[in-house]
XYZ file of C-alpha atoms in Angstrom:
612
model
C -0.084 -0.016 0.081
C 1.306 3.460 -0.915
C 1.548 5.911 2.048
C 0.757 9.594 1.061
C 3.128 11.686 0.261
C 3.496 14.150 3.426
C 6.685 16.263 4.457
C 7.222 18.173 7.436
C 8.248 21.470 7.709
C 11.774 20.353 7.293
C 10.715 18.106 4.398
C 11.386 15.434 5.994
C 8.982 12.448 5.806
C 9.231 10.423 9.303
C 7.193 7.039 10.035
C 7.019 5.763 13.151
C 6.697 2.274 12.494
C 3.725 1.121 14.762
C 2.800 4.081 16.102
C -0.764 5.189 16.736
C -0.262 8.781 16.668
C 1.676 11.791 15.192
C 4.051 13.864 17.076
C 6.498 15.925 17.199
C 9.408 14.547 19.732
C 12.206 16.291 21.929
C 14.414 17.610 19.041
C 11.892 18.845 17.115
C 10.869 16.403 14.690
C 7.591 15.495 13.442
C 6.756 11.603 12.727
C 3.915 10.271 11.522
C 1.931 7.143 12.098
C 1.838 4.398 9.845
C -1.509 3.039 11.678
C -3.099 3.115 7.580
C -0.500 0.940 6.349
C -2.334 -2.477 5.767
C 0.363 -4.547 6.005
C 1.700 -6.267 9.037
C 0.949 -5.897 12.526
C 2.076 -3.091 15.813
C 3.353 -3.671 18.435
C 5.852 -2.413 21.336
C 9.110 -2.841 22.841
C 9.614 -5.006 25.793
C 10.974 -2.199 27.992
C 9.704 1.182 26.470
C 11.126 2.896 29.086
C 14.516 2.823 28.326
C 14.210 4.553 24.790
C 14.908 8.253 25.052
C 12.881 8.957 21.574
C 9.139 8.064 20.922
C 9.564 6.406 17.587
C 11.872 3.593 18.878
C 9.267 2.266 21.170
C 6.792 0.860 18.490
C 7.560 -1.392 15.861
C 5.653 -2.704 12.903
C 5.971 -6.672 12.345
C 5.274 -8.950 9.464
C 4.092 -12.739 10.016
C 5.155 -14.768 7.683
C 0.642 -15.776 7.681
C 0.504 -12.197 5.027
C 3.551 -13.285 3.379
C 6.809 -13.648 3.187
C 7.122 -10.346 1.382
C 6.106 -6.891 2.645
C 6.558 -3.276 1.123
C 6.397 0.248 2.679
C 5.519 2.125 -0.973
C 6.151 5.842 0.081
C 4.874 8.122 -2.935
C 8.129 10.980 -3.671
C 9.301 12.575 -6.074
C 12.013 11.385 -8.593
C 15.336 11.920 -7.405
C 18.339 10.904 -4.555
C 17.197 10.251 -1.299
C 18.686 10.043 2.213
C 16.469 6.830 3.442
C 17.618 5.564 7.106
C 15.784 2.735 9.311
C 16.270 1.709 12.712
C 15.614 -2.121 13.528
C 15.113 -3.296 16.903
C 14.109 -6.381 18.303
C 13.611 -6.002 22.725
C 11.561 -9.478 22.511
C 8.636 -7.800 21.951
C 7.226 -10.693 20.752
C 8.451 -12.362 24.177
C 9.799 -15.238 22.399
C 13.364 -14.092 23.065
C 14.191 -15.110 19.388
C 15.268 -12.647 17.380
C 14.445 -12.599 13.658
C 16.262 -13.400 10.488
C 15.140 -11.290 7.389
C 16.388 -9.268 4.811
C 15.720 -5.789 3.339
C 15.533 -4.324 0.164
C 15.587 -0.655 -1.438
C 14.186 -0.022 -4.981
C 14.656 -3.945 -6.021
C 17.914 -4.052 -4.429
C 19.333 -6.113 -0.926
C 20.857 -3.564 1.485
C 20.243 -4.877 4.717
C 20.255 -8.756 6.521
C 19.518 -9.032 9.509
C 20.627 -12.619 11.114
C 19.681 -15.053 14.169
C 21.121 -14.014 16.929
C 21.279 -10.616 16.771
C 24.222 -9.238 19.032
C 22.989 -8.550 21.982
C 23.063 -4.475 22.387
C 21.472 -4.367 19.355
C 18.884 -6.161 19.758
C 18.039 -4.539 23.106
C 18.649 -1.062 22.080
C 18.779 -0.757 18.278
C 20.508 0.321 15.840
C 20.093 3.015 12.778
C 20.680 1.749 9.101
C 20.766 4.319 6.317
C 21.899 4.527 2.696
C 21.406 6.715 -0.382
C 19.594 6.118 -3.510
C 18.111 7.469 -6.563
C 13.926 7.113 -6.835
C 12.841 6.967 -10.349
C 9.475 6.155 -10.384
C 7.588 8.506 -8.458
C 7.718 6.003 -5.126
C 10.293 4.878 -2.682
C 9.671 1.384 -1.868
C 11.208 -0.800 1.423
C 10.773 -4.502 1.353
C 10.696 -6.670 3.779
C 11.481 -10.513 3.434
C 11.257 -13.096 6.364
C 13.907 -15.916 6.661
C 12.104 -19.481 7.135
C 9.296 -18.701 9.293
C 10.854 -15.290 10.997
C 8.551 -12.033 11.050
C 10.734 -9.189 9.699
C 10.755 -5.700 12.461
C 11.102 -2.243 12.014
C 10.935 0.874 14.270
C 11.084 3.637 12.288
C 11.606 4.980 8.371
C 12.981 8.134 7.092
C 13.260 9.464 3.625
C 14.640 13.146 2.723
C 15.160 14.226 -0.980
C 19.435 15.345 -1.165
C 21.001 17.039 -3.836
C 21.335 14.604 -6.734
C 25.300 15.718 -7.011
C 26.328 14.733 -3.591
C 28.881 11.787 -3.374
C 29.930 12.215 -6.411
C 27.393 10.625 -8.197
C 28.486 11.713 -11.483
C 31.044 9.373 -11.443
C 29.710 6.435 -9.329
C 25.837 6.839 -11.443
C 22.380 6.366 -10.586
C 22.352 3.076 -10.489
C 24.342 2.932 -7.167
C 23.220 2.866 -3.763
C 25.624 4.078 -1.356
C 24.898 2.127 2.126
C 26.787 3.678 4.703
C 29.055 0.752 6.868
C 30.077 3.980 9.115
C 29.853 7.322 9.500
C 32.376 9.239 12.263
C 32.811 12.431 13.927
C 36.267 11.839 16.316
C 35.074 13.854 19.038
C 33.351 13.036 22.211
C 29.804 13.186 21.371
C 27.484 11.979 18.401
C 25.611 14.430 16.882
C 23.100 15.522 14.347
C 19.574 13.591 13.445
C 19.334 10.606 15.725
C 21.822 11.856 18.128
C 20.712 15.628 18.896
C 19.092 18.366 17.505
C 21.639 19.697 15.167
C 21.020 20.026 11.939
C 22.643 17.866 9.003
C 21.337 19.235 5.551
C 21.215 15.802 4.322
C 20.136 14.029 7.609
C 23.511 12.176 8.763
C 23.654 11.083 12.528
C 27.496 11.471 12.713
C 28.391 8.623 15.572
C 31.305 8.889 17.928
C 34.357 6.710 16.781
C 35.502 4.982 20.254
C 33.883 1.782 19.247
C 35.743 1.911 15.535
C 39.153 3.041 17.362
C 41.677 1.956 20.227
C 44.402 3.932 19.255
C 45.616 6.615 22.192
C 43.357 9.692 22.011
C 43.693 13.199 22.077
C 40.848 15.294 21.101
C 41.343 19.145 19.613
C 38.740 21.530 19.866
C 37.388 24.965 18.625
C 34.425 27.338 18.874
C 35.798 29.314 15.592
C 33.759 29.333 12.795
C 35.625 26.706 10.077
C 35.703 28.042 6.198
C 33.994 25.654 3.195
C 31.762 24.158 5.020
C 27.589 23.629 4.505
C 27.881 23.786 0.986
C 26.153 22.136 -1.896
C 26.093 19.196 -2.890
C 27.361 17.574 0.353
C 27.079 20.061 2.917
C 29.105 19.096 5.546
C 28.342 20.654 8.507
C 30.497 23.349 10.191
C 30.365 21.134 13.508
C 32.030 17.975 12.124
C 35.285 19.702 11.797
C 35.256 22.036 15.055
C 36.578 19.109 16.979
C 38.875 16.690 15.473
C 41.113 13.630 16.982
C 44.805 13.421 17.299
C 47.476 11.976 19.383
C 49.942 14.138 22.118
C 53.062 12.975 19.989
C 53.429 11.166 17.070
C 52.755 7.874 16.242
C 49.054 6.513 14.314
C 45.623 6.525 14.211
C 44.120 3.458 13.325
C 40.421 2.045 12.606
C 39.191 -1.039 11.668
C 35.208 -1.130 9.788
C 33.876 -4.232 9.657
C 32.456 -5.089 6.185
C 31.482 -7.660 3.246
C 33.896 -8.990 1.236
C 33.654 -8.166 -2.690
C 32.254 -5.414 -2.900
C 33.232 -1.103 -3.819
C 33.459 0.782 -0.958
C 33.662 4.603 -0.838
C 35.373 6.139 1.604
C 35.320 9.775 2.576
C 37.684 11.808 4.965
C 37.360 15.351 6.796
C 40.517 17.479 7.740
C 40.608 21.315 9.007
C 43.900 22.651 10.897
C 42.098 23.885 13.777
C 45.491 23.427 15.739
C 46.254 27.457 16.573
C 50.209 26.602 16.937
C 50.183 25.240 13.941
C 50.802 28.511 11.333
C 52.418 27.584 8.379
C 52.367 24.903 5.653
C 55.069 22.014 6.567
C 54.400 21.969 10.220
C 52.112 18.795 10.298
C 52.213 16.119 7.688
C 51.113 12.197 7.649
C 50.285 9.517 5.224
C 47.366 7.902 4.775
C 46.849 4.486 4.364
C 44.030 1.538 3.461
C 44.407 -1.644 3.809
C 47.817 -0.837 4.444
C 48.049 1.091 1.152
C 49.658 4.537 0.945
C 46.819 6.339 -0.588
C 47.241 9.959 0.265
C 51.156 10.196 1.118
C 52.256 13.919 2.593
C 48.742 14.996 3.539
C 49.483 18.285 4.835
C 45.837 20.331 5.664
C 47.253 23.482 6.113
C 48.555 23.193 2.553
C 45.857 21.893 0.692
C 42.604 23.807 2.853
C 44.549 26.670 2.424
C 44.798 27.807 5.743
C 43.651 27.194 9.463
C 40.489 26.677 10.003
C 38.988 25.614 6.582
C 37.821 22.193 6.156
C 39.246 20.032 3.482
C 37.531 16.609 2.325
C 39.099 14.017 0.403
C 37.149 10.362 -1.369
C 38.960 7.453 -2.658
C 37.741 3.906 -3.767
C 38.489 0.777 -2.633
C 37.587 -1.427 -5.569
C 36.363 -5.484 -5.203
C 37.764 -5.788 -1.325
C 38.949 -9.288 -0.614
C 38.775 -9.730 2.772
C 36.060 -8.666 5.968
C 37.614 -5.807 7.039
C 38.325 -2.268 6.107
C 41.681 -0.481 8.006
C 42.036 3.054 7.749
C 45.324 4.337 9.246
C 46.365 7.955 9.663
C 50.774 7.861 9.917
C 52.697 10.697 10.999
C 55.819 11.841 9.577
C 55.992 15.779 10.444
C 54.126 16.253 14.207
C 51.033 14.074 14.970
C 47.978 13.305 12.671
C 44.828 14.744 12.843
C 41.195 13.350 11.159
C 37.871 15.511 12.235
C 35.835 12.474 10.407
C 35.642 9.572 8.315
C 32.488 7.494 6.678
C 32.503 4.738 4.468
C 30.160 3.430 2.280
C 29.402 0.221 0.197
C 28.611 1.358 -3.458
C 25.734 -1.711 -4.341
C 25.353 -1.940 -7.913
C 21.083 -1.512 -8.133
C 19.685 -4.999 -9.052
C 17.807 -5.879 -12.026
C 13.910 -4.785 -11.701
C 10.717 -5.790 -13.222
C 10.343 -3.873 -16.743
C 8.502 -0.660 -15.981
C 5.103 -1.479 -18.173
C 5.179 -4.909 -16.818
C 5.454 -4.108 -13.407
C 2.349 -1.280 -13.697
C 0.177 -4.479 -15.491
C 0.984 -6.758 -12.445
C 0.240 -3.727 -9.605
C -2.907 -3.420 -11.742
C -3.440 -7.260 -11.762
C -3.184 -7.376 -7.743
C -5.841 -4.224 -7.220
C -8.310 -6.309 -9.630
C -7.762 -9.895 -9.000
C -8.097 -8.845 -5.365
C -4.935 -11.070 -4.651
C -4.787 -11.648 -0.464
C -2.109 -10.666 1.725
C -0.809 -14.030 2.328
C 0.548 -14.036 -1.850
C 3.081 -11.350 -0.993
C 2.193 -9.401 -3.999
C 4.149 -6.448 -2.412
C 6.880 -4.376 -4.038
C 8.480 -5.546 -7.357
C 7.201 -8.651 -8.532
C 10.503 -9.950 -9.438
C 13.284 -8.593 -7.713
C 15.629 -8.469 -5.997
C 16.426 -11.444 -7.924
C 17.975 -13.498 -5.022
C 14.101 -13.577 -3.494
C 11.635 -15.590 -5.288
C 9.493 -13.807 -7.118
C 5.500 -12.914 -6.457
C 3.407 -16.112 -5.346
C 3.061 -18.355 -8.671
C 4.901 -15.865 -11.050
C 8.264 -16.764 -12.722
C 10.604 -13.990 -13.862
C 13.390 -14.207 -16.383
C 15.962 -11.689 -17.873
C 14.990 -9.750 -21.201
C 16.762 -10.256 -23.917
C 18.692 -7.317 -24.048
C 19.217 -7.777 -20.042
C 17.885 -4.656 -19.363
C 15.135 -5.916 -17.002
C 13.147 -8.808 -15.730
C 10.261 -9.716 -17.858
C 7.032 -12.074 -16.465
C 6.727 -15.354 -18.338
C 4.144 -17.030 -16.828
C 1.365 -16.712 -14.046
C -0.208 -19.842 -12.224
C -2.545 -18.616 -9.848
C -4.845 -21.114 -9.449
C -7.676 -21.862 -7.000
C -6.640 -18.644 -4.803
C -10.092 -17.815 -4.438
C -9.608 -14.487 -5.903
C -13.184 -13.002 -6.634
C -12.086 -9.757 -8.628
C -11.667 -9.747 -12.556
C -9.463 -9.572 -15.018
C -7.742 -5.927 -15.734
C -7.225 -4.954 -19.663
C -3.865 -4.083 -18.326
C -2.792 -7.625 -18.745
C -2.244 -7.716 -22.577
C 0.876 -5.763 -21.119
C 2.501 -8.581 -20.122
C 3.939 -9.134 -23.745
C 6.340 -12.414 -22.702
C 3.694 -14.309 -20.667
C 3.799 -17.569 -22.650
C 1.103 -19.551 -20.132
C -1.393 -17.815 -17.882
C -3.708 -19.692 -14.963
C -6.320 -17.872 -13.262
C -8.535 -21.235 -12.882
C -10.359 -22.008 -10.322
C -11.423 -19.147 -9.159
C -14.782 -16.503 -8.659
C -13.103 -13.653 -11.013
C -16.469 -12.119 -13.176
C -16.548 -9.704 -15.838
C -15.631 -10.238 -19.255
C -11.950 -11.667 -20.894
C -10.277 -8.482 -21.774
C -9.762 -7.756 -25.818
C -6.540 -8.732 -26.626
C -5.511 -11.346 -24.418
C -4.069 -14.386 -26.483
C -1.552 -12.478 -28.719
C 2.325 -11.887 -28.085
C 3.849 -14.873 -26.475
C 1.039 -16.747 -24.861
C 1.000 -20.387 -25.499
C -1.337 -21.756 -23.304
C -4.640 -19.935 -21.468
C -6.466 -21.316 -18.526
C -9.136 -19.265 -16.971
C -11.445 -22.628 -16.473
C -13.808 -22.571 -13.185
C -14.900 -18.941 -12.503
C -17.616 -16.623 -13.457
C -16.519 -14.966 -17.018
C -19.236 -13.100 -18.883
C -19.247 -11.855 -22.227
C -17.988 -13.469 -25.429
C -14.888 -14.870 -26.051
C -12.655 -12.653 -27.801
C -11.010 -13.048 -31.146
C -7.307 -12.642 -30.118
C -7.652 -15.767 -28.338
C -7.661 -17.759 -31.673
C -4.160 -16.281 -32.238
C -1.974 -18.665 -34.314
C 0.608 -19.423 -31.295
C -2.050 -20.558 -28.620
C -2.122 -24.273 -27.696
C -4.102 -24.669 -25.267
C -7.006 -22.961 -24.116
C -9.384 -23.661 -21.727
C -12.503 -21.408 -20.799
C -14.991 -24.025 -19.352
C -17.200 -23.631 -16.463
C -18.257 -19.815 -16.747
C -20.574 -17.812 -18.139
C -19.458 -17.190 -21.425
C -22.288 -16.492 -24.706
C -22.371 -15.422 -27.976
C -20.192 -16.741 -31.569
C -17.001 -18.734 -30.791
C -14.842 -17.129 -33.440
C -14.071 -19.613 -35.856
C -9.942 -19.323 -35.183
C -10.479 -21.136 -31.779
C -12.354 -23.742 -33.242
C -9.475 -24.322 -35.752
C -7.204 -24.500 -33.061
C -8.898 -27.594 -31.934
C -8.745 -29.167 -35.689
C -4.898 -28.550 -35.891
C -3.328 -30.208 -32.874
C -4.414 -27.444 -30.091
C -6.599 -28.482 -27.243
C -9.801 -26.069 -26.000
C -12.518 -26.808 -23.665
C -16.100 -24.319 -23.963
C -17.891 -26.973 -21.804
C -20.984 -25.500 -19.204
C -21.003 -22.077 -20.937
C -24.356 -22.272 -21.932
C -24.821 -19.041 -24.280
C -21.531 -20.358 -26.614
C -22.915 -20.765 -30.452
C -21.995 -21.147 -33.538
C -19.197 -24.581 -33.764
C -19.563 -28.462 -34.100
C -21.282 -29.666 -30.605
C -22.602 -25.949 -30.185
C -26.451 -25.124 -31.186
C -26.131 -22.894 -33.937
C -26.180 -19.149 -33.303
C -29.758 -16.783 -34.508
C -28.491 -14.889 -37.530
C -27.954 -11.423 -35.940
C -25.131 -13.781 -33.421
C -23.238 -13.948 -36.477
C -21.998 -10.221 -36.408
C -20.685 -10.687 -33.040
C -23.232 -8.303 -31.608
C -23.543 -7.500 -28.182
C -26.443 -8.730 -25.774
C -27.924 -5.297 -25.755
C -27.603 -4.948 -29.616
C -29.477 -8.614 -30.012
C -31.875 -7.512 -27.378
C -32.641 -3.789 -29.376
C -32.824 -6.103 -32.447
C -35.965 -8.485 -31.326
C -37.213 -5.236 -29.571
C -37.037 -3.498 -32.851
C -38.481 -6.710 -35.427
C -41.275 -7.477 -33.257
C -42.198 -3.714 -32.802
C -42.242 -3.417 -36.653
C -44.500 -6.995 -37.358
C -46.960 -5.707 -34.716
C -47.215 -2.528 -36.624
C -47.466 -4.262 -40.328
C -50.413 -6.869 -38.745
C -52.604 -3.546 -37.480
C -52.568 -1.785 -40.717
C -53.445 -4.847 -42.531
C -56.157 -5.968 -39.985
C -57.401 -2.677 -40.570
C -57.528 -2.388 -44.280
C -58.913 -5.859 -44.826
C -61.543 -4.707 -42.332
C -62.320 -1.755 -44.212
C -62.171 -3.017 -47.673
C -63.499 -6.762 -46.561
C -66.711 -6.561 -49.136
C -64.949 -5.547 -52.631
C -62.797 -8.744 -53.107
C -60.821 -6.947 -56.401
C -59.401 -5.067 -53.698
C -58.277 -7.858 -51.499
C -54.925 -7.364 -50.498
C -54.182 -11.001 -50.487
C -50.988 -12.101 -52.582
C -51.979 -13.561 -56.256
C -51.306 -17.195 -55.813
C -48.602 -17.131 -58.487
C -46.616 -14.487 -56.443
C -47.369 -15.787 -53.174
C -45.594 -19.329 -54.765
C -42.358 -17.389 -55.794
C -42.332 -15.779 -52.436
C -42.572 -18.737 -51.011
C -39.802 -20.300 -53.155
C -37.876 -17.522 -52.577
C -37.698 -17.943 -48.930
C -37.160 -21.529 -49.167
C -34.031 -20.988 -51.393
C -32.665 -18.252 -49.633
C -32.584 -20.510 -46.434
C -30.983 -23.348 -48.620
C -28.106 -21.343 -49.397
C -27.312 -19.830 -45.750
C -27.458 -23.727 -44.623
C -25.068 -24.579 -47.754
C -23.159 -21.527 -46.901
C -23.009 -22.795 -42.909
C -21.794 -25.889 -43.897
C -18.879 -24.928 -46.550
C -17.279 -22.838 -44.266
C -17.653 -25.491 -41.693
C -16.944 -28.361 -44.001
C -12.754 -27.999 -44.195
C -12.349 -28.785 -40.756
C -14.696 -31.486 -40.422
C -13.525 -33.275 -43.545
C -9.729 -32.462 -42.126
C -10.085 -33.907 -38.830
C -13.581 -34.322 -37.328
C -12.162 -35.460 -34.155
C -13.398 -32.569 -32.992
C -13.680 -34.221 -29.442
C -10.030 -35.808 -29.080
C -8.832 -32.248 -28.620
C -11.756 -30.272 -27.941
C -13.437 -31.655 -24.791
C -17.232 -32.759 -25.160
C -19.657 -29.628 -24.274
């Protein structure tokens, strides 16, 4: 279900997952409840009193009975977004079993939680964030159950940011930046989620002690720092007003736990805030990443253009083979100094379902009234490491630009809607089975064209005519039995059975026009609608009645004078009767001529067409 596009006064969308009311917290953040989101169920953590922020005390969880895949779909303008989530377990379900599940954004898996969670994160929760581009007018965040576990989330935030942030021109719009560590090197974390300090991109800056065990000496200043809060990255001034150094020479070392075989973007933030450094060459050090010098003889004063001025530098580690990433600052002249660090995994966005086919499937989801238990949420085919929607088979498109839907089988699911005409947009569909449901309405015109070879719509409540498109040459099986269809069966559909295909039209009392079915009345042959047929019958009956009345009054007036009797002469009456009989015999011969080639070629109608 899509949530409305509602922004707070600071252009944020903040969703309190599991919360029942909208509120503004103690750091002036406005949060909206997700009580109108239909998937999952709300709950409260075991010990809400330990959480300072109100949005951290409730969760929304997704039981396996509601399907393996559940999503938030938040309508937003296209652009680049900072997306942050808060995850916590805290034994909300009193089961003492932290769940295993995956999280995807725009069809790409970005986070994976596995049982057991670390005790600290299970009890206190953790924020995870990323930067991603939205191209379809909606941010889609999905949760996928592992085994039978129930995914859980405490909060979801979205903020549109500068599209050029974090060097997107180099990485491209198909890359998602996933935060593996965003650190400030002073004594206290700050920014959204920690304090009411402003960060234009919504970032929270975590205190760095968890990542470094080096001796720590912090330099601070209250002076303004030049070149901060500038587009496109808007790094906050406060980041550069407290920097980590050493009392003397040596090195500052950081270790980040990461996933192997990925690329990582490293962003480093410096400013010379030591008033004792008054010139270039007084503080010089090397920067090593995984034991490789990537920035030799760094002189902050020189590169920043003087003191109290920010300098930012970034580097990409390609295809990291290990599970840890080390960043070292080694003294050459004077002690090293660092103000902030960021580590982002560069995830190439997974292939998603072709836009037109995804739209068609969403239309079908609505028209068929697909139940929640089937998990028809988010992208039908993506992420590729998850199962597609129940009953859906996906394949890679020939041009490898996206995923296509090739099979749809949701027989016997108790569906009570109708078949959207957008099903015809599934141009790569080869088999369609919607049998044994309670679907009403008509069969969409155009169904059967493109790639379909098998269609099974039997056992429903479908009405109206059979569209001629179901007689397409590539279709080899057509099952329409046990419906309420009516009208003339298109001849190409009968030809399918004659030429080796299989059709079953049984238990449709209103069908006519092919062998083993009643002959159609003349006005059916043109494929007239039911309304047109009724109109013809009423109009004809009215005209006949009018003629009878006129004849009656005329005859009554002239009954005495035989010379002026309106009865037809014997010769004329005989010729008229001959003409009518001849016309009927011609029509019968024409009907036999039309069907005779099929009957003579293969009269085994019942072998490939189920008996009616």
